[in-house]
Amino acid sequence: MALVKIWDKEIKGKLWAVGDIHGCYNLLMTRLKEIGFDFENDLLVAVGDLVDRGTQNMECIELLSKSWFTSVRGNHEDLCIWGLSNRAAMQCHVENGGEWFYVLDEQEMRNIAKTFAELPVVLEVNHGGKKFGFVHGHIEENDWDEFKLSFEKESIRDADQLAMWGRYRLDEDKNQYTHVSGVHAVIMGHTVTQKPCKRDNCYWIDTGAVHWGTMTILDLSKI
Ligand SMILES: [Mn+2]
């Protein structure tokens, strides 16, 4: 599966983005009802971290089979994949809300890891004449096409690790990060903020659903 995916299905309705769900399936469904989400025509893009810490992990994995839902790969999906074969990753995963995964039977674990490995690390969706970029943690480049190209260079593992695990653009007050050209907006999660955060044309929408019950769902026609 390609690490960079361009969404190629028609979106008849609205395009929405949701922050890190972390097993909070009921909360997601409640929030979708509140915003009047149209399950027939709208598309909801999750910024990754569908599982861990919360209680409804299997329900959240099943979201990936719905036509109205898609997601990029977060570091917690990455932990499910690596935790299967790497003891240190498993340890890190268990310490960060992944214990539910290791009580499943072997086949179930493999199926979930396979599903997660098929998720793109970077997703581009064109809607309403605008291009939206999605990545879980971090975009190092200030140009969307350069960012996508970084996955084609030799150290792919570095590019995907930085994208899923990095927080530099939000955390560090450096002038090196500016407006990202070639895209209307870049939507990220991973770093919890009390309110959705915007810097240049970058948005961070993990508002700590699993900690405080505050799940952000953004109407992308309004940004
Ligand atoms: Mn994360």
PDB file of C-alpha atoms and ligand atoms in Angstrom:
ATOM      1  CA  MET A   1       0.000   0.000   0.000  1.00  0.00           C
ATOM      2  CA  ALA A   2       1.248   3.417  -0.910  1.00  0.00           C
ATOM      3  CA  LEU A   3       2.249   5.678   1.967  1.00  0.00           C
ATOM      4  CA  VAL A   4       0.855   8.650   0.089  1.00  0.00           C
ATOM      5  CA  LYS A   5      -2.708   8.384  -1.147  1.00  0.00           C
ATOM      6  CA  ILE A   6      -4.814  10.701  -3.272  1.00  0.00           C
ATOM      7  CA  TRP A   7      -8.537  10.268  -2.567  1.00  0.00           C
ATOM      8  CA  ASP A   8     -10.163   9.390  -5.878  1.00  0.00           C
ATOM      9  CA  LYS A   9     -13.806   8.771  -4.989  1.00  0.00           C
ATOM     10  CA  GLU A  10     -16.482  11.366  -5.480  1.00  0.00           C
ATOM     11  CA  ILE A  11     -17.659  13.201  -2.353  1.00  0.00           C
ATOM     12  CA  LYS A  12     -21.221  14.308  -2.965  1.00  0.00           C
ATOM     13  CA  GLY A  13     -21.699  15.999   0.398  1.00  0.00           C
ATOM     14  CA  LYS A  14     -19.379  17.676   2.860  1.00  0.00           C
ATOM     15  CA  LEU A  15     -15.817  16.923   3.860  1.00  0.00           C
ATOM     16  CA  TRP A  16     -15.095  16.748   7.596  1.00  0.00           C
ATOM     17  CA  ALA A  17     -12.011  15.994   9.678  1.00  0.00           C
ATOM     18  CA  VAL A  18     -11.961  14.429  13.135  1.00  0.00           C
ATOM     19  CA  GLY A  19      -9.154  14.481  15.701  1.00  0.00           C
ATOM     20  CA  ASP A  20      -7.665  11.435  17.442  1.00  0.00           C
ATOM     21  CA  ILE A  21     -10.540   9.070  18.321  1.00  0.00           C
ATOM     22  CA  HIS A  22      -8.589   6.695  20.611  1.00  0.00           C
ATOM     23  CA  GLY A  23     -11.343   4.120  21.071  1.00  0.00           C
ATOM     24  CA  CYS A  24     -14.104   6.653  21.788  1.00  0.00           C
ATOM     25  CA  TYR A  25     -16.629   5.208  19.357  1.00  0.00           C
ATOM     26  CA  ASN A  26     -19.799   6.256  21.185  1.00  0.00           C
ATOM     27  CA  LEU A  27     -18.513   9.790  21.553  1.00  0.00           C
ATOM     28  CA  LEU A  28     -17.785   9.948  17.821  1.00  0.00           C
ATOM     29  CA  MET A  29     -21.286   8.770  16.914  1.00  0.00           C
ATOM     30  CA  THR A  30     -22.840  11.278  19.316  1.00  0.00           C
ATOM     31  CA  ARG A  31     -20.789  14.102  17.849  1.00  0.00           C
ATOM     32  CA  LEU A  32     -21.677  13.079  14.279  1.00  0.00           C
ATOM     33  CA  LYS A  33     -25.347  13.223  15.184  1.00  0.00           C
ATOM     34  CA  GLU A  34     -24.846  16.678  16.720  1.00  0.00           C
ATOM     35  CA  ILE A  35     -23.262  18.108  13.593  1.00  0.00           C
ATOM     36  CA  GLY A  36     -25.834  16.520  11.260  1.00  0.00           C
ATOM     37  CA  PHE A  37     -23.330  14.298   9.491  1.00  0.00           C
ATOM     38  CA  ASP A  38     -24.808  12.796   6.313  1.00  0.00           C
ATOM     39  CA  PHE A  39     -23.731   9.134   6.221  1.00  0.00           C
ATOM     40  CA  GLU A  40     -24.861   8.756   2.624  1.00  0.00           C
ATOM     41  CA  ASN A  41     -22.998  11.690   1.112  1.00  0.00           C
ATOM     42  CA  ASP A  42     -20.355  13.104   3.471  1.00  0.00           C
ATOM     43  CA  LEU A  43     -16.808  11.923   4.069  1.00  0.00           C
ATOM     44  CA  LEU A  44     -15.134  11.975   7.480  1.00  0.00           C
ATOM     45  CA  VAL A  45     -11.334  11.889   7.463  1.00  0.00           C
ATOM     46  CA  ALA A  46      -9.667  10.862  10.719  1.00  0.00           C
ATOM     47  CA  VAL A  47      -6.149  12.113  11.432  1.00  0.00           C
ATOM     48  CA  GLY A  48      -5.096   8.751  12.894  1.00  0.00           C
ATOM     49  CA  ASP A  49      -4.884   7.180  16.373  1.00  0.00           C
ATOM     50  CA  LEU A  50      -8.211   5.400  16.110  1.00  0.00           C
ATOM     51  CA  VAL A  51      -7.259   3.014  18.904  1.00  0.00           C
ATOM     52  CA  ASP A  52      -5.615   2.776  22.367  1.00  0.00           C
ATOM     53  CA  ARG A  53      -6.394   4.436  25.714  1.00  0.00           C
ATOM     54  CA  GLY A  54     -10.179   4.270  25.148  1.00  0.00           C
ATOM     55  CA  THR A  55     -12.441   1.238  25.494  1.00  0.00           C
ATOM     56  CA  GLN A  56     -14.113   0.741  22.087  1.00  0.00           C
ATOM     57  CA  ASN A  57     -11.109  -0.183  19.989  1.00  0.00           C
ATOM     58  CA  MET A  58     -12.715  -2.891  17.855  1.00  0.00           C
ATOM     59  CA  GLU A  59     -15.651  -0.624  16.988  1.00  0.00           C
ATOM     60  CA  CYS A  60     -13.205   2.049  15.878  1.00  0.00           C
ATOM     61  CA  ILE A  61     -11.301  -0.390  13.666  1.00  0.00           C
ATOM     62  CA  GLU A  62     -14.576  -1.377  12.015  1.00  0.00           C
ATOM     63  CA  LEU A  63     -15.084   2.251  10.995  1.00  0.00           C
ATOM     64  CA  LEU A  64     -12.459   1.611   8.330  1.00  0.00           C
ATOM     65  CA  SER A  65     -14.921  -0.581   6.430  1.00  0.00           C
ATOM     66  CA  LYS A  66     -17.472   2.248   6.144  1.00  0.00           C
ATOM     67  CA  SER A  67     -17.773   4.197   2.905  1.00  0.00           C
ATOM     68  CA  TRP A  68     -18.222   7.491   4.821  1.00  0.00           C
ATOM     69  CA  PHE A  69     -15.011   7.077   6.811  1.00  0.00           C
ATOM     70  CA  THR A  70     -11.288   7.036   6.111  1.00  0.00           C
ATOM     71  CA  SER A  71      -8.110   7.671   8.063  1.00  0.00           C
ATOM     72  CA  VAL A  72      -4.414   8.241   7.845  1.00  0.00           C
ATOM     73  CA  ARG A  73      -2.079   6.085   9.954  1.00  0.00           C
ATOM     74  CA  GLY A  74      -1.202   7.390  13.404  1.00  0.00           C
ATOM     75  CA  ASN A  75       1.630   6.369  15.694  1.00  0.00           C
ATOM     76  CA  HIS A  76      -0.770   4.123  17.639  1.00  0.00           C
ATOM     77  CA  GLU A  77      -1.625   2.209  14.454  1.00  0.00           C
ATOM     78  CA  ASP A  78       2.130   2.036  13.874  1.00  0.00           C
ATOM     79  CA  LEU A  79       2.550   0.550  17.365  1.00  0.00           C
ATOM     80  CA  CYS A  80       0.045  -2.228  16.563  1.00  0.00           C
ATOM     81  CA  ILE A  81       2.040  -3.072  13.442  1.00  0.00           C
ATOM     82  CA  TRP A  82       5.479  -3.043  15.100  1.00  0.00           C
ATOM     83  CA  GLY A  83       4.332  -4.433  18.433  1.00  0.00           C
ATOM     84  CA  LEU A  84       3.623  -7.772  16.769  1.00  0.00           C
ATOM     85  CA  SER A  85       7.248  -8.387  15.902  1.00  0.00           C
ATOM     86  CA  ASN A  86       9.254  -6.061  18.114  1.00  0.00           C
ATOM     87  CA  ARG A  87       9.455  -6.379  21.893  1.00  0.00           C
ATOM     88  CA  ALA A  88      10.452  -2.773  22.540  1.00  0.00           C
ATOM     89  CA  ALA A  89       7.544  -1.526  20.418  1.00  0.00           C
ATOM     90  CA  MET A  90       5.197  -3.859  22.286  1.00  0.00           C
ATOM     91  CA  GLN A  91       6.444  -2.529  25.616  1.00  0.00           C
ATOM     92  CA  CYS A  92       5.974   1.066  24.479  1.00  0.00           C
ATOM     93  CA  HIS A  93       2.524   0.183  23.128  1.00  0.00           C
ATOM     94  CA  VAL A  94       1.367  -1.465  26.383  1.00  0.00           C
ATOM     95  CA  GLU A  95       2.595   1.513  28.378  1.00  0.00           C
ATOM     96  CA  ASN A  96       0.575   3.823  26.152  1.00  0.00           C
ATOM     97  CA  GLY A  97      -2.867   2.281  26.231  1.00  0.00           C
ATOM     98  CA  GLY A  98      -2.301  -0.695  23.934  1.00  0.00           C
ATOM     99  CA  GLU A  99      -2.863  -3.553  26.376  1.00  0.00           C
ATOM    100  CA  TRP A 100      -6.217  -4.449  24.734  1.00  0.00           C
ATOM    101  CA  PHE A 101      -4.302  -5.500  21.605  1.00  0.00           C
ATOM    102  CA  TYR A 102      -2.185  -8.193  23.279  1.00  0.00           C
ATOM    103  CA  VAL A 103      -5.126 -10.083  24.758  1.00  0.00           C
ATOM    104  CA  LEU A 104      -6.550 -10.720  21.280  1.00  0.00           C
ATOM    105  CA  ASP A 105      -5.785 -13.982  19.560  1.00  0.00           C
ATOM    106  CA  GLU A 106      -2.856 -14.096  17.179  1.00  0.00           C
ATOM    107  CA  GLN A 107      -4.911 -14.106  13.996  1.00  0.00           C
ATOM    108  CA  GLU A 108      -6.971 -11.137  15.107  1.00  0.00           C
ATOM    109  CA  MET A 109      -3.811  -9.184  15.891  1.00  0.00           C
ATOM    110  CA  ARG A 110      -2.399  -9.981  12.476  1.00  0.00           C
ATOM    111  CA  ASN A 111      -5.597  -8.928  10.731  1.00  0.00           C
ATOM    112  CA  ILE A 112      -5.646  -5.596  12.553  1.00  0.00           C
ATOM    113  CA  ALA A 113      -1.960  -4.954  11.845  1.00  0.00           C
ATOM    114  CA  LYS A 114      -2.575  -5.719   8.175  1.00  0.00           C
ATOM    115  CA  THR A 115      -5.542  -3.324   8.048  1.00  0.00           C
ATOM    116  CA  PHE A 116      -3.435  -0.590   9.654  1.00  0.00           C
ATOM    117  CA  ALA A 117      -0.485  -1.231   7.342  1.00  0.00           C
ATOM    118  CA  GLU A 118      -2.796  -0.512   4.422  1.00  0.00           C
ATOM    119  CA  LEU A 119      -3.584   2.975   5.701  1.00  0.00           C
ATOM    120  CA  PRO A 120      -1.689   5.797   4.034  1.00  0.00           C
ATOM    121  CA  VAL A 121       0.588   7.993   6.144  1.00  0.00           C
ATOM    122  CA  VAL A 122      -0.352  10.971   3.984  1.00  0.00           C
ATOM    123  CA  LEU A 123      -3.741  11.590   2.420  1.00  0.00           C
ATOM    124  CA  GLU A 124      -4.706  14.277  -0.073  1.00  0.00           C
ATOM    125  CA  VAL A 125      -8.364  15.055  -0.688  1.00  0.00           C
ATOM    126  CA  ASN A 126      -9.614  17.505  -3.287  1.00  0.00           C
ATOM    127  CA  HIS A 127     -13.016  18.917  -2.506  1.00  0.00           C
ATOM    128  CA  GLY A 128     -14.919  22.064  -3.459  1.00  0.00           C
ATOM    129  CA  GLY A 129     -12.013  23.243  -5.601  1.00  0.00           C
ATOM    130  CA  LYS A 130      -9.569  23.052  -2.692  1.00  0.00           C
ATOM    131  CA  LYS A 131      -6.812  20.616  -1.800  1.00  0.00           C
ATOM    132  CA  PHE A 132      -6.635  19.355   1.778  1.00  0.00           C
ATOM    133  CA  GLY A 133      -3.687  17.444   3.231  1.00  0.00           C
ATOM    134  CA  PHE A 134      -3.883  15.045   6.160  1.00  0.00           C
ATOM    135  CA  VAL A 135      -1.047  13.623   8.237  1.00  0.00           C
ATOM    136  CA  HIS A 136      -1.031  12.439  11.840  1.00  0.00           C
ATOM    137  CA  GLY A 137       1.836  14.265  13.505  1.00  0.00           C
ATOM    138  CA  HIS A 138       4.070  16.527  11.495  1.00  0.00           C
ATOM    139  CA  ILE A 139       4.900  18.016   8.116  1.00  0.00           C
ATOM    140  CA  GLU A 140       8.554  18.945   7.888  1.00  0.00           C
ATOM    141  CA  GLU A 141       8.465  20.610   4.473  1.00  0.00           C
ATOM    142  CA  ASN A 142       6.790  23.944   3.738  1.00  0.00           C
ATOM    143  CA  ASP A 143       5.544  22.651   0.405  1.00  0.00           C
ATOM    144  CA  TRP A 144       2.947  19.923   0.013  1.00  0.00           C
ATOM    145  CA  ASP A 145       4.477  18.332  -3.089  1.00  0.00           C
ATOM    146  CA  GLU A 146       7.963  18.312  -1.528  1.00  0.00           C
ATOM    147  CA  PHE A 147       6.478  16.627   1.525  1.00  0.00           C
ATOM    148  CA  LYS A 148       4.881  13.923  -0.641  1.00  0.00           C
ATOM    149  CA  LEU A 149       8.146  13.451  -2.543  1.00  0.00           C
ATOM    150  CA  SER A 150      10.062  12.874   0.713  1.00  0.00           C
ATOM    151  CA  PHE A 151       8.361   9.458   0.866  1.00  0.00           C
ATOM    152  CA  GLU A 152       9.909   8.459  -2.412  1.00  0.00           C
ATOM    153  CA  LYS A 153      13.472   9.105  -1.311  1.00  0.00           C
ATOM    154  CA  GLU A 154      15.675   6.335   0.037  1.00  0.00           C
ATOM    155  CA  SER A 155      14.948   6.712   3.744  1.00  0.00           C
ATOM    156  CA  ILE A 156      11.205   6.103   3.572  1.00  0.00           C
ATOM    157  CA  ARG A 157      11.140   4.795   7.120  1.00  0.00           C
ATOM    158  CA  ASP A 158      12.485   8.152   8.315  1.00  0.00           C
ATOM    159  CA  ALA A 159       9.863  10.107   6.389  1.00  0.00           C
ATOM    160  CA  ASP A 160       6.963   8.060   7.709  1.00  0.00           C
ATOM    161  CA  GLN A 161       8.288   8.067  11.282  1.00  0.00           C
ATOM    162  CA  LEU A 162       8.645  11.842  11.216  1.00  0.00           C
ATOM    163  CA  ALA A 163       5.130  12.244   9.788  1.00  0.00           C
ATOM    164  CA  MET A 164       3.482   9.915  12.325  1.00  0.00           C
ATOM    165  CA  TRP A 165       5.528  10.668  15.452  1.00  0.00           C
ATOM    166  CA  GLY A 166       6.920  14.180  14.997  1.00  0.00           C
ATOM    167  CA  ARG A 167       5.557  17.295  16.683  1.00  0.00           C
ATOM    168  CA  TYR A 168       8.167  19.859  15.694  1.00  0.00           C
ATOM    169  CA  ARG A 169       5.990  22.219  13.701  1.00  0.00           C
ATOM    170  CA  LEU A 170       3.633  22.802  16.614  1.00  0.00           C
ATOM    171  CA  ASP A 171       6.024  22.388  19.529  1.00  0.00           C
ATOM    172  CA  GLU A 172       8.990  24.374  18.419  1.00  0.00           C
ATOM    173  CA  ASP A 173       8.774  28.057  17.890  1.00  0.00           C
ATOM    174  CA  LYS A 174      11.031  28.097  14.901  1.00  0.00           C
ATOM    175  CA  ASN A 175      10.902  30.311  11.896  1.00  0.00           C
ATOM    176  CA  GLN A 176      11.699  27.383   9.641  1.00  0.00           C
ATOM    177  CA  TYR A 177       8.014  26.424   9.551  1.00  0.00           C
ATOM    178  CA  THR A 178       5.826  28.718   7.495  1.00  0.00           C
ATOM    179  CA  HIS A 179       2.760  28.530   5.276  1.00  0.00           C
ATOM    180  CA  VAL A 180       2.640  25.211   3.409  1.00  0.00           C
ATOM    181  CA  SER A 181       2.403  26.000  -0.275  1.00  0.00           C
ATOM    182  CA  GLY A 182       0.574  23.834  -2.787  1.00  0.00           C
ATOM    183  CA  VAL A 183      -2.300  22.959  -0.456  1.00  0.00           C
ATOM    184  CA  HIS A 184      -5.246  24.865   1.012  1.00  0.00           C
ATOM    185  CA  ALA A 185      -4.762  23.433   4.497  1.00  0.00           C
ATOM    186  CA  VAL A 186      -2.924  20.652   6.315  1.00  0.00           C
ATOM    187  CA  ILE A 187      -4.850  18.876   9.076  1.00  0.00           C
ATOM    188  CA  MET A 188      -3.030  17.065  11.873  1.00  0.00           C
ATOM    189  CA  GLY A 189      -3.687  15.451  15.251  1.00  0.00           C
ATOM    190  CA  HIS A 190      -1.251  13.766  17.666  1.00  0.00           C
ATOM    191  CA  THR A 191      -0.405  16.767  19.828  1.00  0.00           C
ATOM    192  CA  VAL A 192      -3.216  17.436  22.283  1.00  0.00           C
ATOM    193  CA  THR A 193      -4.354  21.031  22.560  1.00  0.00           C
ATOM    194  CA  GLN A 194      -7.276  22.386  24.585  1.00  0.00           C
ATOM    195  CA  LYS A 195      -8.807  23.972  21.519  1.00  0.00           C
ATOM    196  CA  PRO A 196      -8.198  23.345  17.819  1.00  0.00           C
ATOM    197  CA  CYS A 197      -5.025  25.157  16.927  1.00  0.00           C
ATOM    198  CA  LYS A 198      -4.185  26.989  13.697  1.00  0.00           C
ATOM    199  CA  ARG A 199      -0.803  28.196  12.533  1.00  0.00           C
ATOM    200  CA  ASP A 200      -0.446  29.522   8.986  1.00  0.00           C
ATOM    201  CA  ASN A 201      -2.533  27.049   6.981  1.00  0.00           C
ATOM    202  CA  CYS A 202      -1.910  24.147   9.386  1.00  0.00           C
ATOM    203  CA  TYR A 203      -4.525  22.885  11.855  1.00  0.00           C
ATOM    204  CA  TRP A 204      -4.148  20.585  14.865  1.00  0.00           C
ATOM    205  CA  ILE A 205      -7.426  19.047  15.984  1.00  0.00           C
ATOM    206  CA  ASP A 206      -6.612  16.484  18.689  1.00  0.00           C
ATOM    207  CA  THR A 207      -8.461  18.159  21.542  1.00  0.00           C
ATOM    208  CA  GLY A 208      -8.151  15.205  23.913  1.00  0.00           C
ATOM    209  CA  ALA A 209     -11.374  13.258  23.257  1.00  0.00           C
ATOM    210  CA  VAL A 210     -10.206  10.324  25.364  1.00  0.00           C
ATOM    211  CA  HIS A 211      -9.064  12.556  28.227  1.00  0.00           C
ATOM    212  CA  TRP A 212     -11.811  15.167  28.454  1.00  0.00           C
ATOM    213  CA  GLY A 213     -14.569  14.023  26.097  1.00  0.00           C
ATOM    214  CA  THR A 214     -13.798  16.898  23.773  1.00  0.00           C
ATOM    215  CA  MET A 215     -13.719  15.592  20.219  1.00  0.00           C
ATOM    216  CA  THR A 216     -13.170  18.087  17.427  1.00  0.00           C
ATOM    217  CA  ILE A 217     -14.882  17.569  14.099  1.00  0.00           C
ATOM    218  CA  LEU A 218     -13.995  20.252  11.590  1.00  0.00           C
ATOM    219  CA  ASP A 219     -16.174  21.298   8.649  1.00  0.00           C
ATOM    220  CA  LEU A 220     -13.530  21.812   5.977  1.00  0.00           C
ATOM    221  CA  SER A 221     -15.770  23.991   3.824  1.00  0.00           C
ATOM    222  CA  LYS A 222     -15.393  26.616   6.577  1.00  0.00           C
ATOM    223  CA  ILE A 223     -11.627  26.880   6.687  1.00  0.00           C
TER     224      ILE A 223
HETATM  225 MN    MN B   1      -0.586  10.217  18.144  1.00  0.00          MN
END
